[in-house]
PDB file of C-alpha atoms (C1' of nucleotides) in Angstrom:
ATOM      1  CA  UNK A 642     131.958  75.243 125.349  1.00  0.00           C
ATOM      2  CA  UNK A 643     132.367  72.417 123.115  1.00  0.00           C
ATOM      3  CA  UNK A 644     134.629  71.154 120.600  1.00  0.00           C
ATOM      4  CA  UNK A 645     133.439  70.217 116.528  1.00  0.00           C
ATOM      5  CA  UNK A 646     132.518  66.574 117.200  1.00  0.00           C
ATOM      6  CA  UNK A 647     129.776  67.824 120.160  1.00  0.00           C
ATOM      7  CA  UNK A 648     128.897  70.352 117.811  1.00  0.00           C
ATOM      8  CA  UNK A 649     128.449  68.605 114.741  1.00  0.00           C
ATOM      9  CA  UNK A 650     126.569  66.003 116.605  1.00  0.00           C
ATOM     10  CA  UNK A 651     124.143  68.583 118.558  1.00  0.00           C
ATOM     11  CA  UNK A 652     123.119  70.316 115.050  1.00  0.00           C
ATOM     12  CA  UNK A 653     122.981  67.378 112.862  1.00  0.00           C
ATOM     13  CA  UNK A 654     125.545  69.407 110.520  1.00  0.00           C
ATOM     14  CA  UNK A 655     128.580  67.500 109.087  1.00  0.00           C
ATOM     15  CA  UNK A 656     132.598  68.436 110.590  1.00  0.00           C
ATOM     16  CA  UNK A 657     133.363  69.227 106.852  1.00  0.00           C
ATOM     17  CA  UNK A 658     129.995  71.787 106.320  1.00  0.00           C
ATOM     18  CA  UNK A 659     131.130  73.692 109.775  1.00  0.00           C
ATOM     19  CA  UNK A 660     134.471  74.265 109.366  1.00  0.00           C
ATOM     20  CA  UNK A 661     133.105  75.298 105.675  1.00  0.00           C
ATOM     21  CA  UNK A 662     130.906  77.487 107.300  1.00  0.00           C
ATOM     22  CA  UNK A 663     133.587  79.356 109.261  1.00  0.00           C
ATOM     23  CA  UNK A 664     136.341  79.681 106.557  1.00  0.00           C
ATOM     24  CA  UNK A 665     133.447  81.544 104.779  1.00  0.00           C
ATOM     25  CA  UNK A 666     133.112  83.668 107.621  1.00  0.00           C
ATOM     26  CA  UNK A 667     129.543  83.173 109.502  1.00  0.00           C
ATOM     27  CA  UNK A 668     130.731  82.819 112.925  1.00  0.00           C
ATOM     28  CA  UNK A 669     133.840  81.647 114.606  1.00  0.00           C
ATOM     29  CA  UNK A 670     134.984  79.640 117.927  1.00  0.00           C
ATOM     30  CA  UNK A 671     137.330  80.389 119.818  1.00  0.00           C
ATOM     31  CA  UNK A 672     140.907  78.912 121.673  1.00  0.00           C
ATOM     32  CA  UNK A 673     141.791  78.480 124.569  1.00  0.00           C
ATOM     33  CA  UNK A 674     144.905  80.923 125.248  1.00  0.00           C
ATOM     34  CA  UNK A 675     145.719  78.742 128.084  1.00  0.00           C
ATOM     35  CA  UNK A 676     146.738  75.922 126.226  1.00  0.00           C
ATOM     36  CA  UNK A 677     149.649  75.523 124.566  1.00  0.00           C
ATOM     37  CA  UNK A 678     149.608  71.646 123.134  1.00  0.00           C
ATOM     38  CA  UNK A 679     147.194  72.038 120.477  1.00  0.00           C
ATOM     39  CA  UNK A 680     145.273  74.142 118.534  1.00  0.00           C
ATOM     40  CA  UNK A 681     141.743  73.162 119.506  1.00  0.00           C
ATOM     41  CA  UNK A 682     138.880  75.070 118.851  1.00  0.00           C
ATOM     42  CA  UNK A 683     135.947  75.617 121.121  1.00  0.00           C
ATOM     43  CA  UNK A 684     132.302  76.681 119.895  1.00  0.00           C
ATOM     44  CA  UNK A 685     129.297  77.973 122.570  1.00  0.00           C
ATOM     45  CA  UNK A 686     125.321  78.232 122.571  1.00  0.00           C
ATOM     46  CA  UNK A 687     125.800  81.414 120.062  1.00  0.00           C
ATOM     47  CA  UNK A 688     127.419  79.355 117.667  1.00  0.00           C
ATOM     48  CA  UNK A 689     124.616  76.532 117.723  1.00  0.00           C
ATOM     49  CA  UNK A 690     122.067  79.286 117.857  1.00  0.00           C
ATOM     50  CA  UNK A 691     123.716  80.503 114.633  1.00  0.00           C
ATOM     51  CA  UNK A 692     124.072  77.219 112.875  1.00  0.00           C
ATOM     52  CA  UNK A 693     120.442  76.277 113.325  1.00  0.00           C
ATOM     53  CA  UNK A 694     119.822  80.004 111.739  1.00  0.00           C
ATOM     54  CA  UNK A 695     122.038  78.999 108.491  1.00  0.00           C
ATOM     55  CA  UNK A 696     120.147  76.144 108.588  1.00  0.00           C
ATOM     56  CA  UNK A 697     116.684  77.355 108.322  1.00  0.00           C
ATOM     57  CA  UNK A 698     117.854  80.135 106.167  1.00  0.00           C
ATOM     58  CA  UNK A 699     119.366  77.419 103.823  1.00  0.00           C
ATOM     59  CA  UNK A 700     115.983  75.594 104.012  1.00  0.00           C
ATOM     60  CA  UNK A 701     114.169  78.931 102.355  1.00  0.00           C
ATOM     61  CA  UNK A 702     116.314  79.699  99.979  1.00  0.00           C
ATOM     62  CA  UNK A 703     119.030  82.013 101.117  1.00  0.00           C
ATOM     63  CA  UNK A 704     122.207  81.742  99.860  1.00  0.00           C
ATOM     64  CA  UNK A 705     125.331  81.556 102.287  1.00  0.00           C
ATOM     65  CA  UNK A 706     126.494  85.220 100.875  1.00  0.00           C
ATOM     66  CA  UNK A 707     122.666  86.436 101.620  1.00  0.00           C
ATOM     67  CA  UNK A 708     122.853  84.617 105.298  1.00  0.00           C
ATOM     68  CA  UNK A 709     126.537  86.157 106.174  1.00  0.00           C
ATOM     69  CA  UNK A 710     125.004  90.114 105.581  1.00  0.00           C
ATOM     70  CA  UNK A 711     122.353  89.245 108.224  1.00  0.00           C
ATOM     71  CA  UNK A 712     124.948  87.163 110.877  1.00  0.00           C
ATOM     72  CA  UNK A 713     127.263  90.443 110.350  1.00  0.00           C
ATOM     73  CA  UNK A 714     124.452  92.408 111.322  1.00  0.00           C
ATOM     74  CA  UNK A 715     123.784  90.378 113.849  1.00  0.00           C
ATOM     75  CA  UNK A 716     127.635  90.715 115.667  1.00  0.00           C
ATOM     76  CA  UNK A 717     129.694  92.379 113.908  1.00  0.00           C
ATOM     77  CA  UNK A 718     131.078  95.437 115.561  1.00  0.00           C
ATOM     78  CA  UNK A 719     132.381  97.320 112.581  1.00  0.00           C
ATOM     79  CA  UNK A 720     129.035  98.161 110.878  1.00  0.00           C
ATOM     80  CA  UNK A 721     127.084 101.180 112.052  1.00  0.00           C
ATOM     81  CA  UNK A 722     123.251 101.086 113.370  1.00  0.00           C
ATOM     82  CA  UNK A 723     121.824 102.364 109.936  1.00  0.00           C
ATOM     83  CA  UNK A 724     123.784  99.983 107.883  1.00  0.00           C
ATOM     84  CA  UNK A 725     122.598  97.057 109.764  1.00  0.00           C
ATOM     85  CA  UNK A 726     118.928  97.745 110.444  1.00  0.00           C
ATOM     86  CA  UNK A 727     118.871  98.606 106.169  1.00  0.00           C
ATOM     87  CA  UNK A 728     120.406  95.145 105.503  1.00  0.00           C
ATOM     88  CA  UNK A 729     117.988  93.353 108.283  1.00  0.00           C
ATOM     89  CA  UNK A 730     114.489  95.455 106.472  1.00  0.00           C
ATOM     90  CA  UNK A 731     116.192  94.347 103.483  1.00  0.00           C
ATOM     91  CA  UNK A 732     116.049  90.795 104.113  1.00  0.00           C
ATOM     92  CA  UNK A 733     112.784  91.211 105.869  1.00  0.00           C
ATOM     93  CA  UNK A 734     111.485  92.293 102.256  1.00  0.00           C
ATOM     94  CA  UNK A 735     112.799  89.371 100.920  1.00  0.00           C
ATOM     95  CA  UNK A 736     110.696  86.900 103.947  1.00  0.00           C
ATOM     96  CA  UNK A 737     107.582  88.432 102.726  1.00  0.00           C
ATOM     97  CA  UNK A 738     108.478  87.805  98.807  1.00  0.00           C
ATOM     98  CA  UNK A 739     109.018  84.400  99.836  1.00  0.00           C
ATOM     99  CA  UNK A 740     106.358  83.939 101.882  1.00  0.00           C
ATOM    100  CA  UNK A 741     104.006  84.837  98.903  1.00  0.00           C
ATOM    101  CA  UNK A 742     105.615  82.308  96.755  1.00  0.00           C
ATOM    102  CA  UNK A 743     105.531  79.675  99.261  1.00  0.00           C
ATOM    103  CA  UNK A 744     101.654  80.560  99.534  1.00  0.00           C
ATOM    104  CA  UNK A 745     101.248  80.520  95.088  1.00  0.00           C
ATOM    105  CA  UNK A 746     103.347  77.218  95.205  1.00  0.00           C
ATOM    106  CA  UNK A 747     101.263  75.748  97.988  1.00  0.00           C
ATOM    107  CA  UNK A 748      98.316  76.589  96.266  1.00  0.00           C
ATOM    108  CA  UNK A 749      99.217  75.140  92.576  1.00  0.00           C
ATOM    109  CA  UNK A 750     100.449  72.048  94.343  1.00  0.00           C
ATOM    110  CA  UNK A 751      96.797  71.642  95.862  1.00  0.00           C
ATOM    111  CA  UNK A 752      94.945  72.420  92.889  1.00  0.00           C
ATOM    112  CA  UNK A 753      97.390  70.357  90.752  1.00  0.00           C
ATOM    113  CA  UNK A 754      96.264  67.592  93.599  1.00  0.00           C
ATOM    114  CA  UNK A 755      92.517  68.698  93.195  1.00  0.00           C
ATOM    115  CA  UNK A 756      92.613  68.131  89.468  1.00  0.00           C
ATOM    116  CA  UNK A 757      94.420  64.329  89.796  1.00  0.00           C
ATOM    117  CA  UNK A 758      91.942  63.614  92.445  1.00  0.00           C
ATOM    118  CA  UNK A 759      88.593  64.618  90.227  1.00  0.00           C
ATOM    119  CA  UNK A 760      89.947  63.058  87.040  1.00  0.00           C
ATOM    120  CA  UNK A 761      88.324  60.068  85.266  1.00  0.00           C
ATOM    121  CA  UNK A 762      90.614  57.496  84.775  1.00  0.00           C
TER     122      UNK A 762
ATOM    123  CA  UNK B1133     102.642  80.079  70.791  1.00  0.00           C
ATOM    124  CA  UNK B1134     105.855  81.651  70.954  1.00  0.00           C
ATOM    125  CA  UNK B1135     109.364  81.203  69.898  1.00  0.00           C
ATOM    126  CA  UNK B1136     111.975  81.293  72.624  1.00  0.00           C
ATOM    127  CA  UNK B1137     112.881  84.755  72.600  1.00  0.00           C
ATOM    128  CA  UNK B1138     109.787  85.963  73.659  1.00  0.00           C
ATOM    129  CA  UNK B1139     109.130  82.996  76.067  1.00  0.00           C
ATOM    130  CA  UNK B1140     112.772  84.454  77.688  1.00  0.00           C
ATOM    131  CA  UNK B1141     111.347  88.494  77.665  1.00  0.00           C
ATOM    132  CA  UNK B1142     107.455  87.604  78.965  1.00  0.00           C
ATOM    133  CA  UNK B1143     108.759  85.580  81.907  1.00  0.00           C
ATOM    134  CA  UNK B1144     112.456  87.480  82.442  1.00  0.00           C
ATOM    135  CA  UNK B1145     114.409  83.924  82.278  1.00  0.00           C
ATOM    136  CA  UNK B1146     117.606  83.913  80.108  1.00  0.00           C
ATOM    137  CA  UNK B1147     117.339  81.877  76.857  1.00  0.00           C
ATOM    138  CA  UNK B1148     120.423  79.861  78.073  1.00  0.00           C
ATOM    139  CA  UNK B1149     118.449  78.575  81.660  1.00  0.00           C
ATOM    140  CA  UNK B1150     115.130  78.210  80.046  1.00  0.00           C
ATOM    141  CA  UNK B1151     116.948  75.848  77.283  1.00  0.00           C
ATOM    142  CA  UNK B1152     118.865  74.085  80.064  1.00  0.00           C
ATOM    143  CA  UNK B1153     115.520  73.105  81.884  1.00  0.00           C
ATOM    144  CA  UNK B1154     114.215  72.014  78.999  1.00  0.00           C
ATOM    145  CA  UNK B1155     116.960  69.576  78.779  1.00  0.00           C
ATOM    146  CA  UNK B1156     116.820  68.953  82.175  1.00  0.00           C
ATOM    147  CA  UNK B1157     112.882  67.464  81.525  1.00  0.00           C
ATOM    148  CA  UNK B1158     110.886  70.404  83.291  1.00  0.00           C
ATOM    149  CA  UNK B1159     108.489  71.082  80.045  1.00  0.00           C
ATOM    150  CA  UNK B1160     109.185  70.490  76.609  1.00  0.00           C
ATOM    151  CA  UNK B1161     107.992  72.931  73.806  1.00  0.00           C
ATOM    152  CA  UNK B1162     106.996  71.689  70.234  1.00  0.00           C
ATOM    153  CA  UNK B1163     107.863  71.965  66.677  1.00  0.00           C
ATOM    154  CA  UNK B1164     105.544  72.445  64.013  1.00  0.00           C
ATOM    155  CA  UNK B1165     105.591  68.886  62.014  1.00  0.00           C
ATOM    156  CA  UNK B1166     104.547  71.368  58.792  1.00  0.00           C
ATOM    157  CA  UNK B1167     107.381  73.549  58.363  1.00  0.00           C
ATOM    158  CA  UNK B1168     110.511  70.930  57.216  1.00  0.00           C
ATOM    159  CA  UNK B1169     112.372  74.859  56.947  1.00  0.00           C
ATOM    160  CA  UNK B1170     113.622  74.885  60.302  1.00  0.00           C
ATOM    161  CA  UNK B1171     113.764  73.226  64.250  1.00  0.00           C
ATOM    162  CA  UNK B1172     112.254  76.144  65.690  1.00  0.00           C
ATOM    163  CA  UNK B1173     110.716  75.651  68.996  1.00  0.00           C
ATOM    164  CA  UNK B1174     107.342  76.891  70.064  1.00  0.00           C
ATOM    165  CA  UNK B1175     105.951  77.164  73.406  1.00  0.00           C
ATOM    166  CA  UNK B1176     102.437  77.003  74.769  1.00  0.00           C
ATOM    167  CA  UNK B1177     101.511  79.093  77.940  1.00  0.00           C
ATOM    168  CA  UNK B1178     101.337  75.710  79.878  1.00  0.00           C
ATOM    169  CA  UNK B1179     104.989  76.557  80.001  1.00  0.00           C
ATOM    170  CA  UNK B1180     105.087  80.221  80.696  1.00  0.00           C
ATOM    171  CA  UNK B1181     102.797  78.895  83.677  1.00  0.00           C
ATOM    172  CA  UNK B1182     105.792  76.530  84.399  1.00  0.00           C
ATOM    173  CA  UNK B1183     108.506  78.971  84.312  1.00  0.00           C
ATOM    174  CA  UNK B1184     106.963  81.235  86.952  1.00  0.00           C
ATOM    175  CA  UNK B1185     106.065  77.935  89.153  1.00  0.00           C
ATOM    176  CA  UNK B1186     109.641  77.205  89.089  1.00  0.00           C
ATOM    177  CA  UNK B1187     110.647  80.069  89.135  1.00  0.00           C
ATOM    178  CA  UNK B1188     108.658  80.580  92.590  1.00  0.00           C
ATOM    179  CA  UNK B1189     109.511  77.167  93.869  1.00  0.00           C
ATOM    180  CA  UNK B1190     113.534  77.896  93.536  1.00  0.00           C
ATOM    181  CA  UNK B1191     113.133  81.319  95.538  1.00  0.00           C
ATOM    182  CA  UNK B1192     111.777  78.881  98.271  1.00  0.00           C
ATOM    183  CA  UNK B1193     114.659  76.394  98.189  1.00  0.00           C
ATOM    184  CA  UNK B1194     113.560  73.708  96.201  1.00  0.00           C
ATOM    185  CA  UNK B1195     115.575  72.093  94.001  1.00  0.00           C
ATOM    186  CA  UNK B1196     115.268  71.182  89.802  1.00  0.00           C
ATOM    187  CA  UNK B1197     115.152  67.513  91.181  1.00  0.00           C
ATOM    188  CA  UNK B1198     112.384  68.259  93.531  1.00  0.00           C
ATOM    189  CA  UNK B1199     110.596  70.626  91.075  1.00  0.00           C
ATOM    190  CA  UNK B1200     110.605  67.914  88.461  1.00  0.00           C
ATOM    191  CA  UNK B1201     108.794  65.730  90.513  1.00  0.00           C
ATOM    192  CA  UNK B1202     105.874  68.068  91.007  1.00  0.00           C
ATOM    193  CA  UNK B1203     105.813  69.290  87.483  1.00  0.00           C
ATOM    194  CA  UNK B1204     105.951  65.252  86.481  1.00  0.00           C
ATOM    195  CA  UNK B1205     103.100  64.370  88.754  1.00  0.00           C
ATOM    196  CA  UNK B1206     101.295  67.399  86.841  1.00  0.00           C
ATOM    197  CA  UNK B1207     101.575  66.415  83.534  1.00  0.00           C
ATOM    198  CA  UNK B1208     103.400  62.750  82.891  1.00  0.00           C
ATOM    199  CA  UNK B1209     100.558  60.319  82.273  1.00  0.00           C
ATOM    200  CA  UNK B1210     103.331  57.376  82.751  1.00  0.00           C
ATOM    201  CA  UNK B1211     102.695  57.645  86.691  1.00  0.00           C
ATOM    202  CA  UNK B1212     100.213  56.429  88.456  1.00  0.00           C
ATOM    203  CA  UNK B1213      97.243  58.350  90.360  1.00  0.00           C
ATOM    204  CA  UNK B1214      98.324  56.996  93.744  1.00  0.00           C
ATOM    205  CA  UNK B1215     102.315  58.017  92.740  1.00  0.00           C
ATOM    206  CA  UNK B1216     101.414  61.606  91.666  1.00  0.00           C
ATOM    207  CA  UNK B1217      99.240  62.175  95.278  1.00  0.00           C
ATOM    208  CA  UNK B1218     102.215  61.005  97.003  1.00  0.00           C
ATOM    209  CA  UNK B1219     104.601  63.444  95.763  1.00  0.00           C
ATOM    210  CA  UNK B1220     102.554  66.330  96.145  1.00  0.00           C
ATOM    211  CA  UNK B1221     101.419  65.234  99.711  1.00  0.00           C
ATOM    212  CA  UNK B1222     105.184  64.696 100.558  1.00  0.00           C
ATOM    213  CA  UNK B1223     105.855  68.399  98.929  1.00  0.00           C
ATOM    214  CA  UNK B1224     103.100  69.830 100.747  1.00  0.00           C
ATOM    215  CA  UNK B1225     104.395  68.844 103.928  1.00  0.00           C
ATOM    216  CA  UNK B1226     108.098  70.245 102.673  1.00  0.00           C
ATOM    217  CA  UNK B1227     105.978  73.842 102.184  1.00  0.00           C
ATOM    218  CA  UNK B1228     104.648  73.252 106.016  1.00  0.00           C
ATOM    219  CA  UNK B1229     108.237  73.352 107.112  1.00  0.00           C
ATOM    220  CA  UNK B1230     108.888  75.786 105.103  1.00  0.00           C
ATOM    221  CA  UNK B1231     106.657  78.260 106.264  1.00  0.00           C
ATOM    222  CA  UNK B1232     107.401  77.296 109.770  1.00  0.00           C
ATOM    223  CA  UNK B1233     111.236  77.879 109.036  1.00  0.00           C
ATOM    224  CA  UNK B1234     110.616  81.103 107.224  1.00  0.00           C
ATOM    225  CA  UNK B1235     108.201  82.408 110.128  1.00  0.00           C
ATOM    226  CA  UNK B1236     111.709  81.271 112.734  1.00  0.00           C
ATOM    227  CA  UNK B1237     114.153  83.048 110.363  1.00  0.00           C
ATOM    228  CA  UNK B1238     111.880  86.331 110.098  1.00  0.00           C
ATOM    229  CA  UNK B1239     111.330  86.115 114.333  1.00  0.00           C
ATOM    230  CA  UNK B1240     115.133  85.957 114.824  1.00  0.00           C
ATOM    231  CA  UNK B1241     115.809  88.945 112.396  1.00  0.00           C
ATOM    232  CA  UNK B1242     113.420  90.876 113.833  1.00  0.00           C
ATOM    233  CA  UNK B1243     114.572  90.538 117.316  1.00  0.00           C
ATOM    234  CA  UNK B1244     118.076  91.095 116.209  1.00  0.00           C
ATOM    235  CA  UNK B1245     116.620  94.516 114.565  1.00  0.00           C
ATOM    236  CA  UNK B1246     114.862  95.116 118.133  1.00  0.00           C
ATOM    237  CA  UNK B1247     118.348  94.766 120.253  1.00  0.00           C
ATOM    238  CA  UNK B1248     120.141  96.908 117.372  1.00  0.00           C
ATOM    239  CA  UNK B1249     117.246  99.679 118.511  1.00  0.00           C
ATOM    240  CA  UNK B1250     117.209  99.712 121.361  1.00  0.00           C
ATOM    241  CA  UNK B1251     120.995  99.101 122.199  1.00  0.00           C
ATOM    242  CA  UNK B1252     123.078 102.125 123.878  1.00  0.00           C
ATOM    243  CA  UNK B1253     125.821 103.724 121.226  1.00  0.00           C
TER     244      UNK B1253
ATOM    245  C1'  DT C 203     120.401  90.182  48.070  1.00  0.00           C
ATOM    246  C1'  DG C 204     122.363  91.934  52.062  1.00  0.00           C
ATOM    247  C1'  DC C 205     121.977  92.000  56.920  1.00  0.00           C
ATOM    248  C1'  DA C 206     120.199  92.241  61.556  1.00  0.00           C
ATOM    249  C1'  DA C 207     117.925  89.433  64.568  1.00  0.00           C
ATOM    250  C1'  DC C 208     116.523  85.490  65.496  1.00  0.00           C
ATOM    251  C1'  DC C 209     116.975  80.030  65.752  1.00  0.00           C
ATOM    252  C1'  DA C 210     119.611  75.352  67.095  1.00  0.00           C
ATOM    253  C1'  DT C 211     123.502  72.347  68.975  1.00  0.00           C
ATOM    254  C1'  DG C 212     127.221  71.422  71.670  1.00  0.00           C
ATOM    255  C1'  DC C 213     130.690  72.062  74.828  1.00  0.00           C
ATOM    256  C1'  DA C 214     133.577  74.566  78.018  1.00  0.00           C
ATOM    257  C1'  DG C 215     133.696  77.494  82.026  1.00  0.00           C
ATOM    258  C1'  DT C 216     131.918  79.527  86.471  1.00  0.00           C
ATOM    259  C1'  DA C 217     129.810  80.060  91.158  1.00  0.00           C
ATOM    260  C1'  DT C 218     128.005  77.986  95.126  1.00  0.00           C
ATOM    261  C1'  DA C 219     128.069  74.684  98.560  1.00  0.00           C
ATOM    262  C1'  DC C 220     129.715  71.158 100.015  1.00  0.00           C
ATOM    263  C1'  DT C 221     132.500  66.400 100.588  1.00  0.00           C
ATOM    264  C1'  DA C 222     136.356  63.408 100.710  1.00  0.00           C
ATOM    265  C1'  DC C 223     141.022  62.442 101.506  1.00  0.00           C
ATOM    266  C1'  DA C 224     145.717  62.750 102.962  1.00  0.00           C
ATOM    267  C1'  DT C 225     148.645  64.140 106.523  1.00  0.00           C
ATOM    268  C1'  DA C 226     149.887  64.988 111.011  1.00  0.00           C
ATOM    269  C1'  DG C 227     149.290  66.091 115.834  1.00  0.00           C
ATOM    270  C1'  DT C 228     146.574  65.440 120.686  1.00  0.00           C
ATOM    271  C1'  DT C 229     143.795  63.338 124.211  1.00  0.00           C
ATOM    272  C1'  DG C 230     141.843  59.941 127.135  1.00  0.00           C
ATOM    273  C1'  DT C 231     141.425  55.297 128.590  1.00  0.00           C
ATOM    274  C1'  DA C 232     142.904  50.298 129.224  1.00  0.00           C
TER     275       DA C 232
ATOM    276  C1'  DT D 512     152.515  52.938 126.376  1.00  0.00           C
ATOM    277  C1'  DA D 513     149.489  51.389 122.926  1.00  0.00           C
ATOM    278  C1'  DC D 514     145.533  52.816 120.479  1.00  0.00           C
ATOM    279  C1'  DA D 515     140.994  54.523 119.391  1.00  0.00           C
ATOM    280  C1'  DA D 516     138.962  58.694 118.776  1.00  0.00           C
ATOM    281  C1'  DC D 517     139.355  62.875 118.411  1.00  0.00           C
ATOM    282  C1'  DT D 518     141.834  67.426 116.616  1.00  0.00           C
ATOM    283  C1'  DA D 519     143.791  70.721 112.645  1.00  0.00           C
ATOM    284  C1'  DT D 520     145.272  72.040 107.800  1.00  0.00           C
ATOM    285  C1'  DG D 521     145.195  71.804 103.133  1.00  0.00           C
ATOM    286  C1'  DT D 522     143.876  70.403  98.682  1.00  0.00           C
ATOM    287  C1'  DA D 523     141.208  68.090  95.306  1.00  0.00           C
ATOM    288  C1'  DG D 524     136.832  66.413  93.726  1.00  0.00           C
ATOM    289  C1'  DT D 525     131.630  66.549  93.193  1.00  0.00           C
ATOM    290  C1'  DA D 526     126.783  68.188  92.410  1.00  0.00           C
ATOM    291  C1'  DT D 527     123.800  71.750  91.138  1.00  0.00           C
ATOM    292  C1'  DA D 528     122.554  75.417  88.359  1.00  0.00           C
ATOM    293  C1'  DC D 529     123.650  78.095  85.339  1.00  0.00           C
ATOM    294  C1'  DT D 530     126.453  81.134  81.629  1.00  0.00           C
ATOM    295  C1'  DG D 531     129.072  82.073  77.680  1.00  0.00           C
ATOM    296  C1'  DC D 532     130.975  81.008  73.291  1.00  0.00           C
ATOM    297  C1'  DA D 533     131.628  79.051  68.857  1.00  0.00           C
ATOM    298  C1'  DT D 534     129.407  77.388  64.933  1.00  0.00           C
ATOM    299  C1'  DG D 535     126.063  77.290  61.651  1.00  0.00           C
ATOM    300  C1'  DG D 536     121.318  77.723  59.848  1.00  0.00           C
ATOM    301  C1'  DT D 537     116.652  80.654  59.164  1.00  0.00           C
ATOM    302  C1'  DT D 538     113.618  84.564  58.871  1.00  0.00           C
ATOM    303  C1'  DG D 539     112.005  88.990  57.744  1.00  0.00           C
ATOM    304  C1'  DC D 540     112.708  93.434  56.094  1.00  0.00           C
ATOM    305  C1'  DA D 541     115.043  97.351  53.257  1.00  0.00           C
TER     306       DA D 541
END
DNA sequence: TGCAACCATGCAGTATACTACATAGTTGTA
DNA sequence: TACAACTATGTAGTATACTGCATGGTTGCA
């Protein structure tokens, strides 16, 4: 368990950009009922595991709205079994969509390097 | 060549966006030095080409700055050979991370669909 | 010639995702 | 006990990427 600096430090993710992240609702630590002096908040591996999701996700082009369906999939008790496997083929649609446009934006970059290359100056 | 309105229906990008990266320097489209009638603006299909690029390269999670600097390296005769290799190289590598985030991001959703399967209800 | 459908310019407003700052309280070490 | 380094809350500001609106001009067809 460790508090925001440790966290922030660990995942390479500003204070400001975590506490961001959990007002918007992608994951959330936890206090320690035990103490009474102050109003500390404590984060674990699941929370580090999550962050470096958002951040890959980010990477590729999901928005935080579009990362949030698949986190609430991922723990949140309130949706049923059908809702969350539809949301997570969803998004799995979406991985292949992208992954085609990576491939069509890899290849114009190459031939757009191909063409530079082979030109007479 | 076509006027924006079509340009907007052949490539499904609102008028307002397409005129906005035209400010913004992504492609310029040209007006016919004969007609002294009107500023219409025609487009070639250089720049319906660029519209779907872009359009492909945002879906990935690049930005308008980072797309410019492709799209500049292929077609800006101001830079240099050397300059214009360097970007690409440096956005090719971006795509390899890319691709190895998006392959991460679809592992972890598909695992999380697995343990949804398979849990007991 | 009237009129719908297009064209241009400019500027204000919105959504998303931060980012910074002010304020105030807590903890650990010298 | 002083003080650096952390903690929390709240609010305002910024950057990016649109989006809409007002205004006014042009084109093509009945």
């Amino acid at each position: 368990m460790k508090l925001i600096h440790q966290l922030s430090k660990e995942t390479g993710i500003p204070i400001g950009t975590i506490r961001f992240y959990e007002k918007s609702g992608l994951f959330r630590g936890e206090t320690k009922k035990e103490v009474t002096t102050n109003k500390y908040v404590y984060y674990g591996n699941d929370v580090v595991e999550k962050l470096r999701f958002i951040q890959m996700a980010k990477a590729v082009g999901f928005t935080l709205a579009e990362i949030k369906e698949v986190v609430d999939a991922w723990y949140k008790k309130q949706l049923s079994q059908n809702a969350k496997i539809e949301v997570l083929d969803r998004k799995l649609v979406q991985i292949e969509e992208k992954i085609k446009d990576l491939k069509a934006v890899k290849k114009q970059i190459e031939l757009c390097k191909f063409n530079i290359e082979n030109e007479v100056s």
